[in-house]
């Protein structure tokens, strides 16, 4: 029978509850325990697919085409397993299932209520991820204890413990222990309040992960233990870490996996943490600086490109690079400005996106990279703008565009897929999930993957227009990967360029800390080669005032 770990968060949002849950998953996996993960989100959107990346960050796509919360990306990266749509249930999807059942008359005339109907549906969603090959299900309850929306979820998991037995459930609460500057003290009161609130819902935590700026003293841990009625071994400190990939080792040092295994009666092997130690060793080793720009539209919220950044990080761990990442607002580099903004970089990434804004800037960036032999990786919309740029500048297709951006373009080199015409419902109408592509032997992409048949995840409505295919096959531009039926162009590249490669897919979703996505790895390798030829650091133009950086005020 599967054991369950429920992860809740208190005090404030943004504490890294998803990362804590993921790191715990990684530690259990390291003991040979079979783990799956799930997120329950209390918002009313049916899925995050229609949510603005500015508000909610990236939409993560699972292999089966689920448009999910970005925490699922952390889960997959940390437990190195493919999850499914079922691993993300929102209040919106739960309520729609209940209301649809009511309309079908399934409640036999009863009054339909939050308890028991919504809570039963939440419990059914938890059950959906319980399979024979799963030893432990880690369920993260989104939101913060004390929110109105979270109540049905807390009630459901409380009941769930009664249903499956106390010995089969573990409640982990993640809180904040703030440091108050003037009194130079770390404060436990918010943690106490949040545990009291949780208890008010009938849930006594078995362990508390205390997030803090600086490490907590043993005295403070004892105080929290005493006041929150949690054994001192269950008071775990996760002080701010310099990299998210340190968290599994931090939690292990603090004994969290031991406490969980002891209480749930999980017998695994001795944890093999060597893969995590290798990653941490690589992160802390001195690395060659490589300047990368991400030219995007949602750059003021880097979470919008979370998996892209992680994929770059994974590549940097393997290749020994230190990425100095800048965010370049695509709108700001339209026209002649592209050169001024991009010349100091060793490589640019043009990520995915929707809508018109910033498109011309991205096209300019793709053109600058093409002409100046600057390594360039285009992801989904990125590949589309590279295609438009080549069409306009090299093939002379004046005003070529994507029909998403300019429906009356004379040259829709990127056009709506036939299957998508006339579709008006915005939810789940895209080409979503894993698709196979066949790569051209000898191409840059085939060399990067070391294979000629690959699978990547997709999320888009528009495609390379097959009517233009023959014009693009000019010997220099190569459609280096296509769908098995040959109709859809999945990868493009320039033959005579260090690295100017685009893909209609999102390879960032398959990147893992110890197994970088091949295209990101080869992109970074090309960027590092360029970095090695540039003048010493002091001669490089200082761009900090010009572009938005990770440390900038935008955050
Ligand atoms: N907006 C483009 C399309 O729908 C690209 C989508 C993306 O980059 N994910 O095809």
Coordinates of C-alpha atoms and ligand atoms in Angstrom, one line a residue:
X1 CA 0.0 0.0 0.0
X2 CA 1.3 3.4 -0.9
X3 CA 2.4 5.8 1.8
X4 CA 1.5 9.5 1.6
X5 CA 3.4 12.7 2.4
X6 CA 1.4 15.9 2.4
X7 CA 3.4 19.1 2.1
X8 CA 1.7 22.3 3.3
X9 CA 3.1 25.9 3.5
X10 CA 2.6 28.5 6.1
X11 CA 3.4 32.2 6.9
X12 CA 4.1 33.4 3.4
X13 CA 4.0 32.1 -0.1
X14 CA 7.2 31.6 -2.2
X15 CA 9.0 29.7 0.5
X16 CA 10.1 27.0 -1.9
X17 CA 7.5 24.4 -0.8
X18 CA 7.7 22.8 -4.2
X19 CA 11.4 22.6 -4.0
X20 CA 11.3 21.2 -0.5
X21 CA 8.9 18.5 -1.6
X22 CA 11.0 17.7 -4.7
X23 CA 14.2 17.5 -2.6
X24 CA 12.5 15.1 -0.2
X25 CA 11.4 13.1 -3.2
X26 CA 15.0 13.0 -4.5
X27 CA 16.1 11.7 -1.1
X28 CA 13.6 8.9 -1.0
X29 CA 14.4 8.0 -4.6
X30 CA 18.1 7.8 -3.5
X31 CA 17.0 5.0 -1.1
X32 CA 15.5 3.0 -3.9
X33 CA 11.9 4.0 -2.9
X34 CA 9.5 4.5 -5.8
X35 CA 8.1 8.0 -5.5
X36 CA 5.5 10.0 -7.4
X37 CA 4.5 13.6 -6.9
X38 CA 1.4 15.7 -7.2
X39 CA 0.3 19.3 -6.8
X40 CA -3.1 20.4 -5.6
X41 CA -3.7 24.0 -6.6
X42 CA -6.5 26.0 -4.9
X43 CA -7.1 28.4 -7.7
X44 CA -10.2 28.2 -10.0
X45 CA -8.5 28.0 -13.4
X46 CA -9.1 24.6 -14.8
X47 CA -5.4 24.3 -15.6
X48 CA -2.6 26.9 -15.7
X49 CA -2.7 26.8 -19.6
X50 CA -4.6 30.0 -19.9
X51 CA -2.8 31.9 -17.2
X52 CA -0.5 34.8 -17.9
X53 CA 3.2 33.8 -17.4
X54 CA 3.6 37.3 -15.7
X55 CA 1.3 36.1 -13.0
X56 CA 2.0 32.5 -12.7
X57 CA 5.3 31.8 -14.2
X58 CA 6.0 29.1 -16.8
X59 CA 3.4 26.6 -17.9
X60 CA 5.1 23.2 -17.5
X61 CA 4.1 20.6 -20.0
X62 CA 4.0 16.9 -19.2
X63 CA 4.7 14.1 -21.7
X64 CA 0.9 13.3 -21.9
X65 CA 0.2 16.9 -22.8
X66 CA -0.9 18.3 -19.4
X67 CA -0.4 22.1 -19.0
X68 CA 0.6 22.2 -15.4
X69 CA 2.1 24.3 -12.6
X70 CA 5.8 25.0 -12.8
X71 CA 6.4 23.0 -9.6
X72 CA 5.9 19.9 -11.7
X73 CA 9.1 20.8 -13.5
X74 CA 10.9 20.8 -10.1
X75 CA 9.3 17.4 -9.3
X76 CA 10.4 15.8 -12.6
X77 CA 13.9 17.3 -12.4
X78 CA 14.4 16.1 -8.8
X79 CA 12.9 12.7 -8.9
X80 CA 13.9 12.1 -12.5
X81 CA 10.5 10.6 -13.5
X82 CA 7.9 11.5 -16.0
X83 CA 4.7 12.6 -14.4
X84 CA 1.3 12.9 -16.0
X85 CA -1.7 15.3 -16.1
X86 CA -3.0 13.6 -13.0
X87 CA -0.1 15.1 -11.0
X88 CA -1.7 18.5 -11.1
X89 CA -5.3 19.1 -9.9
X90 CA -6.7 22.6 -9.5
X91 CA -9.8 23.7 -7.6
X92 CA -11.1 24.7 -11.0
X93 CA -10.8 21.2 -12.5
X94 CA -12.2 19.7 -9.2
X95 CA -15.2 22.0 -9.1
X96 CA -15.9 21.4 -12.8
X97 CA -15.9 17.7 -12.3
X98 CA -18.4 18.0 -9.4
X99 CA -20.6 20.4 -11.3
X100 CA -20.6 18.2 -14.4
X101 CA -21.6 15.2 -12.2
X102 CA -24.4 17.2 -10.7
X103 CA -25.7 18.1 -14.1
X104 CA -25.7 14.4 -15.1
X105 CA -27.8 13.7 -12.0
X106 CA -25.2 11.6 -10.4
X107 CA -25.9 13.0 -6.9
X108 CA -29.4 11.7 -7.1
X109 CA -31.1 15.0 -6.1
X110 CA -28.9 15.5 -3.0
X111 CA -27.6 19.0 -2.1
X112 CA -24.1 19.2 -3.6
X113 CA -21.7 20.7 -1.0
X114 CA -18.0 21.4 -0.5
X115 CA -18.0 18.7 2.2
X116 CA -18.4 15.9 1.1
X117 CA -18.7 16.3 -2.6
X118 CA -15.7 18.6 -3.4
X119 CA -13.6 16.9 -0.7
X120 CA -14.4 13.5 -2.1
X121 CA -13.4 14.6 -5.6
X122 CA -10.1 15.9 -4.1
X123 CA -9.5 12.5 -2.5
X124 CA -10.2 10.8 -5.9
X125 CA -7.6 13.0 -7.5
X126 CA -5.1 11.9 -4.9
X127 CA -6.0 8.3 -5.6
X128 CA -5.4 8.8 -9.3
X129 CA -1.7 8.9 -8.9
X130 CA -1.6 5.8 -6.6
X131 CA -0.4 2.9 -8.8
X132 CA 1.1 -0.5 -8.0
X133 CA 4.6 0.7 -8.8
X134 CA 4.5 3.6 -6.4
X135 CA 5.7 3.3 -2.8
X136 CA 5.2 7.0 -1.8
X137 CA 3.0 9.8 -3.1
X138 CA 4.2 13.3 -2.2
X139 CA 1.3 15.7 -2.5
X140 CA 2.0 19.4 -2.3
X141 CA -1.0 21.5 -1.3
X142 CA -0.6 24.8 -3.1
X143 CA -1.2 28.1 -1.4
X144 CA -0.7 29.0 2.2
X145 CA -2.4 27.8 5.3
X146 CA -4.8 30.5 6.3
X147 CA -6.0 31.2 2.7
X148 CA -9.8 30.8 2.2
X149 CA -9.3 28.7 -0.9
X150 CA -7.1 26.1 0.7
X151 CA -9.8 24.9 3.3
X152 CA -11.4 22.2 1.2
X153 CA -7.9 20.8 0.4
X154 CA -6.9 20.7 4.1
X155 CA -10.1 19.1 5.0
X156 CA -9.7 16.5 2.2
X157 CA -6.2 15.5 3.3
X158 CA -7.2 15.4 6.9
X159 CA -10.0 12.9 6.0
X160 CA -7.6 11.0 3.7
X161 CA -5.4 10.2 6.7
X162 CA -8.4 8.8 8.5
X163 CA -9.3 6.8 5.4
X164 CA -5.9 5.2 4.8
X165 CA -4.7 5.1 8.4
X166 CA -2.5 7.4 10.4
X167 CA 0.5 5.2 10.0
X168 CA 0.4 5.7 6.2
X169 CA 0.4 9.5 6.2
X170 CA 3.0 12.1 7.0
X171 CA 2.3 15.8 7.3
X172 CA 5.2 18.2 6.5
X173 CA 4.7 21.9 7.0
X174 CA 7.1 24.4 5.5
X175 CA 7.3 27.8 7.3
X176 CA 9.4 30.9 7.6
X177 CA 11.6 31.9 10.5
X178 CA 12.3 35.5 9.8
X179 CA 15.3 37.5 11.0
X180 CA 14.4 40.8 12.5
X181 CA 17.3 43.2 11.9
X182 CA 16.9 45.7 14.8
X183 CA 16.7 43.1 17.5
X184 CA 19.1 40.8 15.6
X185 CA 16.8 37.8 16.3
X186 CA 15.2 35.0 14.4
X187 CA 11.5 34.8 15.3
X188 CA 9.5 31.6 15.8
X189 CA 6.1 33.3 16.3
X190 CA 4.9 33.1 12.7
X191 CA 5.7 29.4 12.7
X192 CA 3.7 28.9 15.9
X193 CA 0.8 30.8 14.4
X194 CA 0.8 28.8 11.2
X195 CA 1.0 25.5 13.0
X196 CA -1.9 26.6 15.3
X197 CA -3.9 27.4 12.1
X198 CA -3.1 24.0 10.7
X199 CA -4.1 22.3 13.9
X200 CA -7.3 24.2 13.8
X201 CA -8.0 22.3 10.6
X202 CA -7.3 19.0 12.4
X203 CA -3.8 18.5 11.1
X204 CA -0.8 18.2 13.4
X205 CA 2.4 18.3 11.4
X206 CA 4.9 15.5 11.8
X207 CA 7.8 17.6 10.7
X208 CA 8.4 21.3 10.1
X209 CA 10.8 22.6 7.6
X210 CA 11.9 26.0 8.7
X211 CA 13.1 28.3 6.0
X212 CA 15.5 31.0 7.2
X213 CA 18.1 33.3 5.9
X214 CA 20.8 32.1 8.3
X215 CA 21.0 28.7 10.0
X216 CA 18.8 28.2 13.1
X217 CA 20.5 27.4 16.5
X218 CA 19.7 24.2 18.3
X219 CA 18.0 26.2 21.0
X220 CA 15.6 27.7 18.5
X221 CA 14.8 24.3 17.1
X222 CA 14.0 23.0 20.6
X223 CA 11.7 26.0 21.1
X224 CA 9.8 25.3 17.9
X225 CA 9.7 21.6 18.8
X226 CA 8.2 22.4 22.2
X227 CA 5.7 25.0 21.1
X228 CA 4.5 23.2 18.0
X229 CA 4.5 19.7 19.5
X230 CA 6.8 18.2 16.9
X231 CA 9.8 16.0 18.0
X232 CA 13.0 18.0 17.8
X233 CA 14.2 15.5 15.1
X234 CA 11.3 16.7 13.0
X235 CA 12.3 20.4 13.2
X236 CA 14.4 20.7 10.1
X237 CA 16.2 23.8 9.0
X238 CA 16.6 24.8 5.3
X239 CA 18.5 28.0 5.4
X240 CA 18.8 29.9 2.1
X241 CA 21.0 27.9 -0.3
X242 CA 23.1 29.2 -3.2
X243 CA 21.7 26.7 -5.6
X244 CA 18.5 24.7 -5.5
X245 CA 20.5 21.6 -6.2
X246 CA 22.0 21.8 -2.7
X247 CA 18.6 21.3 -1.0
X248 CA 18.5 17.5 -1.0
X249 CA 21.9 17.4 0.7
X250 CA 20.8 20.1 3.2
X251 CA 17.6 18.2 4.1
X252 CA 19.5 15.0 4.4
X253 CA 22.1 16.6 6.8
X254 CA 19.1 17.7 8.8
X255 CA 17.8 14.2 8.9
X256 CA 14.5 14.8 7.2
X257 CA 14.5 11.6 5.2
X258 CA 15.3 9.5 8.3
X259 CA 12.4 11.0 10.2
X260 CA 10.0 10.4 7.3
X261 CA 11.2 6.8 6.7
X262 CA 11.1 5.9 10.4
X263 CA 7.6 7.2 10.8
X264 CA 6.1 5.7 7.7
X265 CA 8.0 2.4 8.2
X266 CA 9.7 2.7 4.8
X267 CA 12.6 0.4 4.3
X268 CA 14.9 1.4 1.6
X269 CA 18.6 1.0 1.0
X270 CA 21.2 3.3 2.3
X271 CA 20.7 6.6 0.4
X272 CA 23.0 6.9 -2.6
X273 CA 23.5 10.6 -2.8
X274 CA 26.6 10.5 -5.0
X275 CA 24.7 11.9 -8.1
X276 CA 23.7 15.0 -6.0
X277 CA 27.2 15.3 -4.5
X278 CA 28.6 15.2 -8.1
X279 CA 26.3 18.0 -9.1
X280 CA 27.1 20.1 -6.1
X281 CA 30.9 19.5 -6.7
X282 CA 30.4 20.8 -10.2
X283 CA 28.5 23.8 -9.1
X284 CA 31.1 24.8 -6.6
X285 CA 34.1 24.2 -8.9
X286 CA 35.5 27.3 -10.6
X287 CA 33.9 27.7 -14.0
X288 CA 34.6 29.7 -17.1
X289 CA 32.3 32.8 -17.5
X290 CA 29.9 32.7 -20.4
X291 CA 27.6 35.5 -21.1
X292 CA 24.2 34.4 -22.3
X293 CA 21.2 36.6 -23.0
X294 CA 17.6 35.4 -23.0
X295 CA 15.7 37.6 -25.4
X296 CA 12.1 37.3 -24.3
X297 CA 8.8 39.0 -23.6
X298 CA 8.2 38.0 -20.0
X299 CA 11.7 38.9 -18.7
X300 CA 10.5 40.9 -15.7
X301 CA 9.4 37.6 -14.2
X302 CA 12.2 35.1 -14.8
X303 CA 9.9 32.3 -13.4
X304 CA 8.2 32.6 -16.8
X305 CA 11.3 30.8 -18.3
X306 CA 12.1 28.6 -15.3
X307 CA 12.8 25.4 -17.2
X308 CA 14.9 27.3 -19.8
X309 CA 17.1 28.7 -17.0
X310 CA 17.4 25.3 -15.4
X311 CA 18.3 23.6 -18.7
X312 CA 21.1 26.2 -19.1
X313 CA 22.2 25.5 -15.6
X314 CA 22.3 21.7 -16.2
X315 CA 24.4 22.3 -19.4
X316 CA 26.7 24.6 -17.4
X317 CA 27.2 21.9 -14.7
X318 CA 28.3 19.4 -17.3
X319 CA 30.5 21.7 -19.3
X320 CA 32.1 23.6 -16.4
X321 CA 30.7 27.0 -17.5
X322 CA 29.5 29.8 -15.2
X323 CA 26.6 31.4 -17.0
X324 CA 26.2 35.1 -16.5
X325 CA 22.6 35.4 -17.6
X326 CA 21.0 38.6 -18.7
X327 CA 17.4 39.2 -19.5
X328 CA 16.8 41.2 -22.6
X329 CA 13.4 42.7 -23.3
X330 CA 12.6 41.8 -26.9
X331 CA 10.7 45.0 -27.4
X332 CA 13.8 47.1 -26.6
X333 CA 16.0 45.6 -29.3
X334 CA 13.9 46.3 -32.4
X335 CA 15.7 47.7 -35.4
X336 CA 19.3 48.9 -35.2
X337 CA 19.5 48.5 -31.4
X338 CA 20.0 44.8 -31.6
X339 CA 23.7 45.1 -32.4
X340 CA 24.3 47.4 -29.4
X341 CA 22.5 45.2 -27.1
X342 CA 23.7 41.8 -28.2
X343 CA 27.4 42.3 -29.1
X344 CA 28.8 41.5 -25.7
X345 CA 27.1 38.1 -25.4
X346 CA 28.5 34.7 -26.2
X347 CA 25.2 33.2 -27.1
X348 CA 21.5 34.1 -27.1
X349 CA 18.4 32.0 -26.4
X350 CA 15.0 33.0 -27.9
X351 CA 12.4 31.2 -25.8
X352 CA 8.8 30.4 -26.5
X353 CA 6.0 32.9 -26.3
X354 CA 2.6 34.0 -27.5
X355 CA 1.2 37.1 -29.2
X356 CA 2.7 40.0 -31.1
X357 CA 4.6 42.0 -28.5
X358 CA 8.4 41.9 -28.9
X359 CA 8.3 39.8 -32.1
X360 CA 10.2 42.2 -34.2
X361 CA 12.9 42.4 -31.5
X362 CA 13.2 38.7 -31.5
X363 CA 13.4 38.6 -35.3
X364 CA 16.2 41.3 -35.1
X365 CA 18.0 39.2 -32.5
X366 CA 17.8 36.1 -34.6
X367 CA 19.2 38.1 -37.6
X368 CA 22.0 39.6 -35.5
X369 CA 23.0 36.1 -34.4
X370 CA 22.9 34.7 -37.9
X371 CA 25.0 37.5 -39.4
X372 CA 27.5 37.7 -36.6
X373 CA 27.9 33.9 -36.1
X374 CA 26.6 34.3 -32.5
X375 CA 25.3 31.0 -31.1
X376 CA 21.6 31.1 -31.0
X377 CA 19.0 28.6 -29.7
X378 CA 15.4 29.2 -30.7
X379 CA 12.7 27.4 -28.7
X380 CA 9.2 27.1 -30.2
X381 CA 8.3 30.7 -30.9
X382 CA 12.1 31.2 -31.1
X383 CA 12.3 28.7 -34.0
X384 CA 9.4 30.5 -35.6
X385 CA 11.1 33.9 -35.5
X386 CA 14.3 32.4 -36.9
X387 CA 12.4 31.1 -39.8
X388 CA 10.7 34.4 -40.4
X389 CA 14.0 36.2 -40.2
X390 CA 15.6 33.9 -42.7
X391 CA 12.6 34.1 -45.0
X392 CA 12.7 37.9 -45.0
X393 CA 16.5 38.5 -45.1
X394 CA 17.9 35.7 -47.2
X395 CA 15.0 34.4 -49.2
X396 CA 13.6 37.8 -50.0
X397 CA 10.1 37.0 -48.7
X398 CA 9.1 40.5 -48.0
X399 CA 6.9 41.0 -44.9
X400 CA 7.1 37.2 -44.1
X401 CA 5.6 36.6 -40.8
X402 CA 3.6 34.2 -38.6
X403 CA -0.1 34.4 -39.2
X404 CA -0.4 34.6 -35.4
X405 CA 1.3 38.0 -35.5
X406 CA 0.1 39.3 -38.9
X407 CA -2.9 37.4 -40.2
X408 CA -2.7 39.3 -43.6
X409 CA 1.0 38.6 -44.2
X410 CA 1.7 37.9 -47.9
X411 CA 4.1 35.1 -46.7
X412 CA 2.8 33.1 -43.8
X413 CA 5.9 31.1 -43.3
X414 CA 4.5 30.1 -39.9
X415 CA 0.9 29.3 -40.1
X416 CA -1.9 27.7 -38.0
X417 CA -2.0 24.0 -38.0
X418 CA -4.9 22.7 -40.1
X419 CA -6.3 20.9 -37.0
X420 CA -6.5 24.2 -35.1
X421 CA -8.6 26.2 -37.6
X422 CA -11.9 27.4 -36.2
X423 CA -11.1 26.3 -32.6
X424 CA -12.2 29.0 -30.2
X425 CA -11.9 27.3 -26.8
X426 CA -8.6 28.4 -25.4
X427 CA -8.1 25.5 -23.1
X428 CA -6.1 22.5 -24.3
X429 CA -6.4 23.4 -28.0
X430 CA -2.7 23.2 -28.8
X431 CA -0.4 20.6 -30.0
X432 CA 0.6 19.4 -26.5
X433 CA 2.9 16.8 -25.1
X434 CA 5.5 14.4 -26.5
X435 CA 6.0 13.9 -30.2
X436 CA 8.6 12.0 -32.1
X437 CA 10.9 13.7 -34.7
X438 CA 13.2 12.2 -37.2
X439 CA 16.5 14.0 -37.6
X440 CA 18.6 14.4 -40.7
X441 CA 21.7 12.2 -40.3
X442 CA 24.9 14.4 -40.1
X443 CA 22.9 17.5 -39.0
X444 CA 23.9 19.5 -35.9
X445 CA 20.8 18.4 -34.1
X446 CA 21.4 14.7 -34.8
X447 CA 25.0 15.1 -33.6
X448 CA 23.8 16.8 -30.4
X449 CA 21.3 14.1 -29.6
X450 CA 23.5 11.3 -30.8
X451 CA 20.4 9.8 -32.4
X452 CA 18.2 10.2 -35.4
X453 CA 14.8 9.6 -33.7
X454 CA 14.0 11.8 -30.7
X455 CA 11.0 12.7 -28.6
X456 CA 10.4 16.2 -27.2
X457 CA 7.4 18.0 -25.6
X458 CA 5.4 20.6 -27.5
X459 CA 3.0 23.4 -26.7
X460 CA 2.0 25.5 -29.7
X461 CA -0.7 26.2 -32.3
X462 CA 1.4 27.4 -35.2
X463 CA 3.9 25.5 -37.4
X464 CA 6.5 26.0 -40.1
X465 CA 4.2 26.3 -43.2
X466 CA 4.9 23.2 -45.4
X467 CA 4.1 25.3 -48.5
X468 CA 7.4 27.2 -48.0
X469 CA 9.5 24.1 -47.3
X470 CA 11.1 23.9 -50.8
X471 CA 12.2 27.6 -50.7
X472 CA 13.9 27.1 -47.4
X473 CA 15.7 24.0 -48.6
X474 CA 18.4 26.2 -50.2
X475 CA 21.4 24.2 -49.0
X476 CA 22.3 26.6 -46.2
X477 CA 19.1 26.4 -44.1
X478 CA 18.3 22.9 -43.2
X479 CA 15.0 21.5 -41.9
X480 CA 17.0 19.0 -39.8
X481 CA 14.2 17.3 -38.0
X482 CA 10.6 16.5 -39.1
X483 CA 7.6 14.6 -37.8
X484 CA 7.6 10.9 -38.8
X485 CA 5.0 11.6 -41.6
X486 CA 7.3 14.3 -42.9
X487 CA 4.7 17.1 -42.7
X488 CA 5.8 19.1 -39.7
X489 CA 9.2 20.8 -39.4
X490 CA 10.5 20.2 -35.9
X491 CA 14.1 21.4 -36.1
X492 CA 15.9 23.9 -38.2
X493 CA 19.6 24.9 -38.4
X494 CA 22.1 26.7 -40.5
X495 CA 24.7 24.5 -42.1
X496 CA 27.5 27.1 -42.0
X497 CA 27.2 28.7 -38.6
X498 CA 28.7 27.7 -35.2
X499 CA 25.2 27.1 -33.8
X500 CA 22.0 28.7 -35.1
X501 CA 19.5 26.0 -34.2
X502 CA 15.7 26.2 -33.6
X503 CA 13.2 23.7 -32.5
X504 CA 9.4 23.7 -32.5
X505 CA 9.6 21.7 -29.3
X506 CA 10.5 22.7 -25.7
X507 CA 13.6 20.6 -25.0
X508 CA 14.0 22.4 -21.7
X509 CA 11.3 20.3 -20.2
X510 CA 13.4 17.1 -20.5
X511 CA 16.6 18.5 -19.1
X512 CA 17.8 17.0 -15.8
X513 CA 20.5 18.3 -13.5
X514 CA 22.8 15.3 -14.4
X515 CA 21.5 14.9 -18.0
X516 CA 21.3 18.3 -19.7
X517 CA 19.1 18.6 -22.8
X518 CA 21.4 17.9 -25.8
X519 CA 20.5 21.2 -27.6
X520 CA 21.2 23.3 -24.5
X521 CA 24.5 21.5 -24.0
X522 CA 25.7 22.0 -27.6
X523 CA 24.4 25.6 -27.6
X524 CA 26.4 26.3 -24.5
X525 CA 29.5 24.5 -25.9
X526 CA 29.4 26.8 -28.9
X527 CA 28.9 29.9 -26.6
X528 CA 31.9 28.8 -24.5
X529 CA 34.0 28.5 -27.6
X530 CA 33.1 32.0 -28.6
X531 CA 33.7 33.2 -25.0
X532 CA 37.2 31.8 -25.2
X533 CA 38.0 34.0 -28.2
X534 CA 36.8 37.3 -26.7
X535 CA 39.1 39.8 -25.0
X536 CA 39.7 39.7 -21.3
X537 CA 36.8 40.6 -19.0
X538 CA 37.9 44.2 -18.4
X539 CA 37.7 45.0 -22.1
X540 CA 34.1 43.8 -22.4
X541 CA 31.4 46.5 -22.5
X542 CA 29.6 46.8 -19.2
X543 CA 25.9 46.0 -20.0
X544 CA 24.5 46.1 -16.5
X545 CA 22.8 49.5 -17.0
X546 CA 21.5 48.4 -20.4
X547 CA 19.8 45.2 -19.7
X548 CA 17.6 43.7 -17.1
X549 CA 19.7 41.3 -15.0
X550 CA 18.6 38.6 -12.6
X551 CA 19.7 40.7 -9.7
X552 CA 18.1 43.8 -11.1
X553 CA 15.2 45.8 -9.6
X554 CA 12.7 44.0 -11.8
X555 CA 12.7 41.3 -9.2
Ligands
LIG1 N1 2.8 31.3 -30.2 C1 3.4 30.2 -30.9 C2 2.4 29.1 -31.3 O1 1.4 29.0 -30.7 C3 4.6 29.6 -30.1 C4 4.2 28.9 -28.9 C5 5.3 28.7 -27.9 O2 6.4 29.3 -28.1 N2 5.2 27.8 -27.0 O3 2.7 28.4 -32.2

